[in-house]
Tab-separated table of C-alpha atoms in Angstrom:
chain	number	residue	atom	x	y	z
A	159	UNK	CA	119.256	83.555	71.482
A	160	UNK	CA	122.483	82.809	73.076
A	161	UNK	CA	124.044	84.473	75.743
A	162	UNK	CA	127.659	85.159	73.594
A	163	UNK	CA	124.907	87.035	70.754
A	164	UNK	CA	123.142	89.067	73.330
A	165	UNK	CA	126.487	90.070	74.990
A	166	UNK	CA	127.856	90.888	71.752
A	167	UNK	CA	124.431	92.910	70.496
A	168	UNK	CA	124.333	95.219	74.267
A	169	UNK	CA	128.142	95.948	74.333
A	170	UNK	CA	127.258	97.406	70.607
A	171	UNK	CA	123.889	98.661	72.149
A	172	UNK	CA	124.905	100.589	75.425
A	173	UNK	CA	127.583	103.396	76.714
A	174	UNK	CA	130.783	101.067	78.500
A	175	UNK	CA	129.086	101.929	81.490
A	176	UNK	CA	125.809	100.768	81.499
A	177	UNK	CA	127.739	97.370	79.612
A	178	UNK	CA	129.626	97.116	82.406
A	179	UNK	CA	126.362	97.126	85.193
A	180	UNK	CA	124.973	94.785	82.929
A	181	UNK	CA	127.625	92.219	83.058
A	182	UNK	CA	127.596	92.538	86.659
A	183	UNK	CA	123.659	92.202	86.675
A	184	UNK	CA	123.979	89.017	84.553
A	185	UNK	CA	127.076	87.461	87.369
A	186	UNK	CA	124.610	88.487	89.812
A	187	UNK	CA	121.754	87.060	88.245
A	188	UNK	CA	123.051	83.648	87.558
A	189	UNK	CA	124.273	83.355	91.484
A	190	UNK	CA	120.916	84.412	92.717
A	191	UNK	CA	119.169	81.561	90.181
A	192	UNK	CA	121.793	79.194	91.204
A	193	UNK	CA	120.784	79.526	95.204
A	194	UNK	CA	117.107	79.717	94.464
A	195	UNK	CA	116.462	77.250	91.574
A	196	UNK	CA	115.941	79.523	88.921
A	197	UNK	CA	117.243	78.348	85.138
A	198	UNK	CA	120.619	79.977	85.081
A	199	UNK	CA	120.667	80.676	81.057
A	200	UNK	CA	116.958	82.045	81.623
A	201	UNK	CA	118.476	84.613	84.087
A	202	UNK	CA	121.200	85.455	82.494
A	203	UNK	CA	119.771	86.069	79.034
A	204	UNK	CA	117.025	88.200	81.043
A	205	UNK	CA	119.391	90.248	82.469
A	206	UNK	CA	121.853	90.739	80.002
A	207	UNK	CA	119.159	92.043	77.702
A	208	UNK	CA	117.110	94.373	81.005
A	209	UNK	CA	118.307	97.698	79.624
A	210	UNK	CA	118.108	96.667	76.247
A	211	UNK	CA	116.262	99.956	75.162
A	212	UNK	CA	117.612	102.371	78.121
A	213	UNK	CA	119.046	104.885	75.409
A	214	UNK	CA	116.505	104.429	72.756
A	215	UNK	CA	115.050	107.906	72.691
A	216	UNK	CA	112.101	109.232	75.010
A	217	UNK	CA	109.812	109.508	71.778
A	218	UNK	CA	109.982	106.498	70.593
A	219	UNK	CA	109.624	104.739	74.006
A	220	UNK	CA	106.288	106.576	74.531
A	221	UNK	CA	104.973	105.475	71.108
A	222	UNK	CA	105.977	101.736	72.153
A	223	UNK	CA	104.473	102.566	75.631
A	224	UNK	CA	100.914	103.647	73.797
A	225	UNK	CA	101.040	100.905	71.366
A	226	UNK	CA	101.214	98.492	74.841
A	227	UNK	CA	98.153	100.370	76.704
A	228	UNK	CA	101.007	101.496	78.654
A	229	UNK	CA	99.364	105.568	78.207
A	230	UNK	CA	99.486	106.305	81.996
A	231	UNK	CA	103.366	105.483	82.313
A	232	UNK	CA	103.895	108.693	80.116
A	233	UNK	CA	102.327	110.979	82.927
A	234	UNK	CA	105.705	109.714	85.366
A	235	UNK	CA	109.254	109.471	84.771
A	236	UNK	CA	110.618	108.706	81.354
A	237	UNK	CA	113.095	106.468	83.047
A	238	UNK	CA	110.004	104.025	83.573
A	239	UNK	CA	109.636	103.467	79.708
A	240	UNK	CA	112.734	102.040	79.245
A	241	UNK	CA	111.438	98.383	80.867
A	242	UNK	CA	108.306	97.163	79.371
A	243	UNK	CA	109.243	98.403	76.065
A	244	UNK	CA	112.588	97.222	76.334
A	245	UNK	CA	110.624	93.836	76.677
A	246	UNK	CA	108.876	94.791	73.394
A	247	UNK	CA	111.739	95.454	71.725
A	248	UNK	CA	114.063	92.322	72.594
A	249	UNK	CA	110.733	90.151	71.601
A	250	UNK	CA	110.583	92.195	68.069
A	251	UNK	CA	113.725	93.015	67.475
A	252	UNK	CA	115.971	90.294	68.666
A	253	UNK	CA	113.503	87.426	68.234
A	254	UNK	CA	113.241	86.291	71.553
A	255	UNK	CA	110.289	84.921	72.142
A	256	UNK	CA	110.371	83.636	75.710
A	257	UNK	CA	107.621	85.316	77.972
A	258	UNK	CA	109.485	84.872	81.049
A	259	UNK	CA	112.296	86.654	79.754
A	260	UNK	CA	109.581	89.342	78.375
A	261	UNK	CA	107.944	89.964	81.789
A	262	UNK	CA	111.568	89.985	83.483
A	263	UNK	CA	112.299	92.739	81.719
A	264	UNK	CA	108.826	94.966	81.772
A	265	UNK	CA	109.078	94.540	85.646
A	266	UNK	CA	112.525	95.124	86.434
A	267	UNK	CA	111.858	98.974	87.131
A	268	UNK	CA	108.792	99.290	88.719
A	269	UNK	CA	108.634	95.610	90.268
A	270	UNK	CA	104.949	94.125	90.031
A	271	UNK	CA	102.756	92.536	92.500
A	272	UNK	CA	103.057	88.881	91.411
A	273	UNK	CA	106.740	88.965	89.690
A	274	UNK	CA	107.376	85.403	90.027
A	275	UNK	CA	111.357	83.558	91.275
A	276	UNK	CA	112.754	85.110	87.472
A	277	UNK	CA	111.615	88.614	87.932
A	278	UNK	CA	112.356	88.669	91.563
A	279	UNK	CA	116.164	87.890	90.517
A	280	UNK	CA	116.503	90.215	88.056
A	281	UNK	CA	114.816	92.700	90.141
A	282	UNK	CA	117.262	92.301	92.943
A	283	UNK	CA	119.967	91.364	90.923
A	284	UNK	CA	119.822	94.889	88.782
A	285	UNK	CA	119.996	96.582	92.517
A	286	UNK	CA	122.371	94.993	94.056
A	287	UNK	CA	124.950	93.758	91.221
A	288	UNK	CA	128.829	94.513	92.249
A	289	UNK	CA	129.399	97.985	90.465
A	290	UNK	CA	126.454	99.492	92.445
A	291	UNK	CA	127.134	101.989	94.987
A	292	UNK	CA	125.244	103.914	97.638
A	293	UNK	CA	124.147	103.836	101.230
A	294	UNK	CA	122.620	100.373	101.996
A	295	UNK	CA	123.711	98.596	99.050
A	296	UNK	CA	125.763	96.094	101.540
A	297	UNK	CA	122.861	95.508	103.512
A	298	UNK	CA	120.756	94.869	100.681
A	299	UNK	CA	123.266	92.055	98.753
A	300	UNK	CA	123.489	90.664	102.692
A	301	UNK	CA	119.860	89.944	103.061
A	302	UNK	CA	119.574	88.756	99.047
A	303	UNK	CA	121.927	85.820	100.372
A	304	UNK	CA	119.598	85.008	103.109
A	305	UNK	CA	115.836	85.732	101.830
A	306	UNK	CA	115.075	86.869	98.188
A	307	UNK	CA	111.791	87.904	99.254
A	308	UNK	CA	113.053	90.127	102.143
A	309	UNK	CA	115.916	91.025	99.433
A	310	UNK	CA	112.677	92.395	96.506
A	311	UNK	CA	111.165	93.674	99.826
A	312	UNK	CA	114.516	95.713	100.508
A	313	UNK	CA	114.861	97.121	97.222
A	314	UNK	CA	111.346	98.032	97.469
A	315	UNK	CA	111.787	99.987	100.738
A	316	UNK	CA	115.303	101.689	99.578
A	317	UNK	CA	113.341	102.654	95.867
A	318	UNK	CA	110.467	104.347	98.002
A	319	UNK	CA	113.023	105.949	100.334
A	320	UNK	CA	115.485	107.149	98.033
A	321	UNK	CA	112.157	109.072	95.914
A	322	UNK	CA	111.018	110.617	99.090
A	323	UNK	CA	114.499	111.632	100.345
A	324	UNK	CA	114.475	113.511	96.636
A	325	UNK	CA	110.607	114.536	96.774
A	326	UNK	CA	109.878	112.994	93.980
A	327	UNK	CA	107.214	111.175	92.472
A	328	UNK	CA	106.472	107.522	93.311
A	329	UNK	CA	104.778	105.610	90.389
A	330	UNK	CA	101.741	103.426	92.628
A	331	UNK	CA	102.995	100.296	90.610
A	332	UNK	CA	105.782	100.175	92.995
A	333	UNK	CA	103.962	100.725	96.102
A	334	UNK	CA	101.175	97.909	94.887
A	335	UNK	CA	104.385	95.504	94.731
A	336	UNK	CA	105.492	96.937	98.397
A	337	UNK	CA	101.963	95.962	99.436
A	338	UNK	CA	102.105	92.432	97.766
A	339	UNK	CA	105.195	91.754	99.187
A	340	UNK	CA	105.200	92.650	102.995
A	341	UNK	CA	103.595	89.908	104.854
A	342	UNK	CA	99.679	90.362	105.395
A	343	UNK	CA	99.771	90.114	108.851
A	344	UNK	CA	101.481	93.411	108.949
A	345	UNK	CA	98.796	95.832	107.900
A	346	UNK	CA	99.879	99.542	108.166
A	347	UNK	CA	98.966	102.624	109.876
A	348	UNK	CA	99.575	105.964	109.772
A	349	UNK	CA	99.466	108.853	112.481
B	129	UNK	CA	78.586	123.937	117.919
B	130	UNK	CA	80.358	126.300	120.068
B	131	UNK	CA	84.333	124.950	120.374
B	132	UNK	CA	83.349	124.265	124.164
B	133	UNK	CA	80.407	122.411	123.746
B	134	UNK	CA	82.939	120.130	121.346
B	135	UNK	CA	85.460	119.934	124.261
B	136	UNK	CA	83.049	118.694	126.717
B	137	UNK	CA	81.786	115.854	124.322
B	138	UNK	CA	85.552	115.110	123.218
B	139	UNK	CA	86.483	114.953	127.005
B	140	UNK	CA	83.808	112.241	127.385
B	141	UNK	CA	84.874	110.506	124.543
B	142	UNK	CA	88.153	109.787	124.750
B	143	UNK	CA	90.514	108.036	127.272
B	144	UNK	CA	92.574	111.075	128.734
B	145	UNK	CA	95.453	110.739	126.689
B	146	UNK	CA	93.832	111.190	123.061
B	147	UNK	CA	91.876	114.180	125.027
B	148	UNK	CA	95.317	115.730	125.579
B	149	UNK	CA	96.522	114.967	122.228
B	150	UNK	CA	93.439	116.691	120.583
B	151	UNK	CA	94.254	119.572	122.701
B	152	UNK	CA	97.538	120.131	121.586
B	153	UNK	CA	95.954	119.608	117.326
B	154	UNK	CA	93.755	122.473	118.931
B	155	UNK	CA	96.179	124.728	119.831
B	156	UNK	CA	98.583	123.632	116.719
B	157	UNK	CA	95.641	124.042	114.347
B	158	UNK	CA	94.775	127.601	115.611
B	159	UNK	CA	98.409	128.361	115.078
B	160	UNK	CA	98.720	127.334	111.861
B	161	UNK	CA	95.270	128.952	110.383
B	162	UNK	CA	96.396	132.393	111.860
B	163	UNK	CA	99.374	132.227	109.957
B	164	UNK	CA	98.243	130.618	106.893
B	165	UNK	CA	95.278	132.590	106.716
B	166	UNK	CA	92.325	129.996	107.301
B	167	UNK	CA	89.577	130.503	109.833
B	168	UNK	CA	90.570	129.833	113.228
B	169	UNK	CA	87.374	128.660	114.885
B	170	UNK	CA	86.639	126.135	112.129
B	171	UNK	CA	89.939	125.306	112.218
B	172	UNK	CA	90.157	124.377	115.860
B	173	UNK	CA	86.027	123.071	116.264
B	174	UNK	CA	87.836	120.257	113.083
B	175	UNK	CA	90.907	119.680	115.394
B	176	UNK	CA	88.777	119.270	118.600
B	177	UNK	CA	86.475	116.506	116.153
B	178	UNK	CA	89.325	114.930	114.746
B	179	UNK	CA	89.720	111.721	116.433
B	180	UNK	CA	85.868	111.541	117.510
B	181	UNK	CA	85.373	107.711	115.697
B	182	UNK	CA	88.942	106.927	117.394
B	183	UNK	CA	87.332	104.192	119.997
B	184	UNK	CA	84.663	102.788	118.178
B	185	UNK	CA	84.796	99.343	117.997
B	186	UNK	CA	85.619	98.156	114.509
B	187	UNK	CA	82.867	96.667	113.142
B	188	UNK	CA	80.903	99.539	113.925
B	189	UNK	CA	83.573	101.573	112.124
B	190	UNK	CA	83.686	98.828	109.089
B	191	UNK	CA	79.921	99.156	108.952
B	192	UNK	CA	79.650	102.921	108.235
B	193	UNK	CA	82.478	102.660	105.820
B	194	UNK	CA	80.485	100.228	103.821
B	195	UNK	CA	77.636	102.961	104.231
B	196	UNK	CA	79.817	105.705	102.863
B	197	UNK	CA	81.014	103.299	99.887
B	198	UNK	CA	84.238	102.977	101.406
B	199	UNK	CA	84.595	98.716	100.913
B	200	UNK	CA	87.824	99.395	99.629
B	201	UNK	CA	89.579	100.356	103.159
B	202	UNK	CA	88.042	96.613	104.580
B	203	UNK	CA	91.586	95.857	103.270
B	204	UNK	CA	93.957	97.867	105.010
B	205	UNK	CA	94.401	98.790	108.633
B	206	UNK	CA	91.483	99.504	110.504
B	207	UNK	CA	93.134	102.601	111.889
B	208	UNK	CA	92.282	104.443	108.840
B	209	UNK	CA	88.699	103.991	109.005
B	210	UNK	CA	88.472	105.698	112.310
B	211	UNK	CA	88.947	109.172	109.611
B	212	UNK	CA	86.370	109.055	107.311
B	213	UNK	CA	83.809	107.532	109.714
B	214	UNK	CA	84.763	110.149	112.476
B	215	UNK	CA	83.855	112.564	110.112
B	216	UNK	CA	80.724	110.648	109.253
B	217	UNK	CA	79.467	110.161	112.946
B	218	UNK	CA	80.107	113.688	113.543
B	219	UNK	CA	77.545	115.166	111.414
B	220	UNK	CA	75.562	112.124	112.490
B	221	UNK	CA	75.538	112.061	116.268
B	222	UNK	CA	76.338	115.829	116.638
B	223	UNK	CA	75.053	117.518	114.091
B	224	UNK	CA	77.850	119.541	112.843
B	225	UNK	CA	76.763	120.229	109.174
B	226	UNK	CA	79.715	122.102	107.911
B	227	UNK	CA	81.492	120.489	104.658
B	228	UNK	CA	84.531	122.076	105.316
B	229	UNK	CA	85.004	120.281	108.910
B	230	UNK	CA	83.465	116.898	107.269
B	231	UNK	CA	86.376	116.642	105.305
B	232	UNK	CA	89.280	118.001	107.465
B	233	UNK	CA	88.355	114.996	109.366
B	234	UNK	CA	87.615	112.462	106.728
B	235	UNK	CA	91.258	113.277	105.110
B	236	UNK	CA	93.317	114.021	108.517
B	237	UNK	CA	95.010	110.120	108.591
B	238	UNK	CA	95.648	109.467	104.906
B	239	UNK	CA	95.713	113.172	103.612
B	240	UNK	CA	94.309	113.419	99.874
B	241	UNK	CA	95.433	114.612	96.711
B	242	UNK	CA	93.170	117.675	96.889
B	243	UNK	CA	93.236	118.640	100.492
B	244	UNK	CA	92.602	122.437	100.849
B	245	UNK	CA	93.880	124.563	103.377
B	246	UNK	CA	92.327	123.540	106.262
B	247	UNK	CA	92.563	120.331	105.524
B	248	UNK	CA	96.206	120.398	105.555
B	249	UNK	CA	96.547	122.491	108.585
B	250	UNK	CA	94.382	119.672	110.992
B	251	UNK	CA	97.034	117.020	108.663
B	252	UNK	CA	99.996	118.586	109.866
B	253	UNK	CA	98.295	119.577	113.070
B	254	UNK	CA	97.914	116.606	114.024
B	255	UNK	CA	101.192	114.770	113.403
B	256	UNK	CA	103.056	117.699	115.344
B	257	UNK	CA	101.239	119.269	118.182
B	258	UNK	CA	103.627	119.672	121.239
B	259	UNK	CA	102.423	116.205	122.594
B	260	UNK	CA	104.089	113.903	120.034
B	261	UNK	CA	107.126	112.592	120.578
B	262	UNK	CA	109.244	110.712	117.678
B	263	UNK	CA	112.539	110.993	115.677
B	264	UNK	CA	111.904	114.025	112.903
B	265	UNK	CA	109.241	116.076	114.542
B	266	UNK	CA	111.131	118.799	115.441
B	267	UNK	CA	112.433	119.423	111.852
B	268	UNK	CA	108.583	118.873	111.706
B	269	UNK	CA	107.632	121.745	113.261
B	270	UNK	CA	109.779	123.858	112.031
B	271	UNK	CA	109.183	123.463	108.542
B	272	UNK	CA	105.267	123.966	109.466
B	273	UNK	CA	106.736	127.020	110.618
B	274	UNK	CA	107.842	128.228	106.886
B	275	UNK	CA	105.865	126.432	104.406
B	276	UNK	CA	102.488	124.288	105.157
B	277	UNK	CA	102.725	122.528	101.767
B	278	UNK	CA	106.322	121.605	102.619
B	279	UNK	CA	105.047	120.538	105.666
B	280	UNK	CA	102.365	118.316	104.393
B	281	UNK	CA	105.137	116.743	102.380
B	282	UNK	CA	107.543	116.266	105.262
B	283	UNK	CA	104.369	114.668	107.207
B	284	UNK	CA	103.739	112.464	104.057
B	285	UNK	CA	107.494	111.429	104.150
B	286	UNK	CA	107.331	110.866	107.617
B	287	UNK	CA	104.662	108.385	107.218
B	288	UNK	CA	105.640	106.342	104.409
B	289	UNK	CA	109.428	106.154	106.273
B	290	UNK	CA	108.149	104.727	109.327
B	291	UNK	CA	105.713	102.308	107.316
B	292	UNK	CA	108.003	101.266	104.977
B	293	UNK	CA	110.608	100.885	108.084
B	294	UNK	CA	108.160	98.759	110.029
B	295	UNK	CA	107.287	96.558	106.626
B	296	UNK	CA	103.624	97.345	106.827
B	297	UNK	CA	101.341	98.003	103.955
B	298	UNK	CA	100.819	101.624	102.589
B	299	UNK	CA	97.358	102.844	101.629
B	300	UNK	CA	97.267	104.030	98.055
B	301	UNK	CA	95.340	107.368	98.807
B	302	UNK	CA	98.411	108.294	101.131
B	303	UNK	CA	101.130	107.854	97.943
B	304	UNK	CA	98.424	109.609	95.415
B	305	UNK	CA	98.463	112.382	98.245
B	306	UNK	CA	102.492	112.420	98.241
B	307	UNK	CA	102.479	112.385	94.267
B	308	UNK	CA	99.989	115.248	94.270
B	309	UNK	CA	101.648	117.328	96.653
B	310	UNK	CA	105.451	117.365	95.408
B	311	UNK	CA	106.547	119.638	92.419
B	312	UNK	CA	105.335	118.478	89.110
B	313	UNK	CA	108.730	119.305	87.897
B	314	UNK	CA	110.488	116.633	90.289
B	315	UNK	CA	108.844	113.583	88.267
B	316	UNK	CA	110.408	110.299	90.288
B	317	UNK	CA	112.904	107.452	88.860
B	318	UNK	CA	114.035	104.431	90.276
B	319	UNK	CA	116.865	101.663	89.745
């Protein structure tokens, strides 16, 4: 698919807002590929399609979700759903077939313990794009110039922060990709 | 075992600052089961046992947990195994053959998603008797002071902030703890 068709089929797809994040995911996106040798029309097709099925309704997500093996997501948020079957539906109902793409999109929520250079892009890119706002954002799209790794890392660490500020539920997913991602040297303790 | 005998052993055991420490998860823990309505004599002979394992040298410590079926914390820090092994060695060395106790100890570093009462109270206990010393543990206290499930929370929070601040890895029992503790109705999103 080309990027001009997907551009055309999520402005159709999505309220102006959530068009307008994505346009600054996919600007974001293609600058992150371009500084850490990523294929720039992989990353911006992947992001311009990432929220693909954010609206769809909660129903039919779940049904996608079960038809996946994806049954535990629909004990957490209903937010979650909206990535890996978003990935299910771009493959089905778009046509695009390209498994990179796929698993960019199924992580981009949650992240995932092995996400490799794509997903880590659109992962960072989705947090840090230009029409975010709130309290560290700076910081974050600082350190994505420097170190994607300590950029994923980042979002990690304000995603777990920003759930316990609210006292909310943390799907393990995302701490298993915390884990993965801090250096091993580092091992953790508590009180 | 009489609370005294306890003391005696615990004075032996530990260098003089983790003595004084326990003292003060004595004195907290009493507190906290006369208001909450647990008993006070189990709750302080758990907070006098609490750190028993905290100086054993690790492959002792490792060896037990293998023992107990606990291969799985071989991964992460070994200050967590100092917990369930304490609680191990206590029934063990000493004798102490109450359930309850076993598994005040066992949970008191990485809580667990079904901690009862007095479990929670030697938790909390131990992250705010009037010998630590860190950023938050005044608010601590107080909220211990109005609501010990809030306060397990705020402990829980606490923990996961300062391990996600130092970039070290965060053991999964610790996050299922968090996840079982906060409101149901408060289900978590992210990005």
């Amino acid at each position: 698919m080309r990027l001009e068709e997907a551009k055309r089929i999520i402005k159709e797809t999505l309220p102006e807002k959530r068009y307008i994040h994505t346009l600054g995911v996919v600007e974001t996106a293609i600058q992150l590929a371009r500084q850490y040798g990523a294929q720039e029309d992989q990353a911006a097709l992947a992001a311009m399609l990432h929220d693909y099925a954010k609206y769809r309704n909660v129903s039919e997500m779940q049904r996608v979700a079960v038809e996946l093996g994806l049954d535990e997501l629909l004990n957490y948020d209903e937010e979650l759903l909206h990535a890996p079957v978003g990935a299910e539906l771009v493959k089905r109902e778009l046509g695009v077939e390209d498994a990179d793409i796929y698993q960019a999109i199924a992580n981009h929520t949650t992240g995932a313990p092995n996400m490799p250079l794509l997903d880590q892009i659109i992962f960072v890119a989705d947090a840090i794009e230009p029409n975010r706002h709130y309290p560290g954002v700076e910081q974050l799209r600082q350190i994505a110039q420097e170190d994607l790794t300590q950029a994923v890392i980042a979002t990690l660490v304000q995603t777990i922060s920003f759930l316990c500020k609210k006292q909310t539920v943390i799907f393990p997913l995302t701490i298993e990709t915390y884990n993965a991602f801090v250096p091993e040297k580092r091992k953790g303790t508590v009180l």
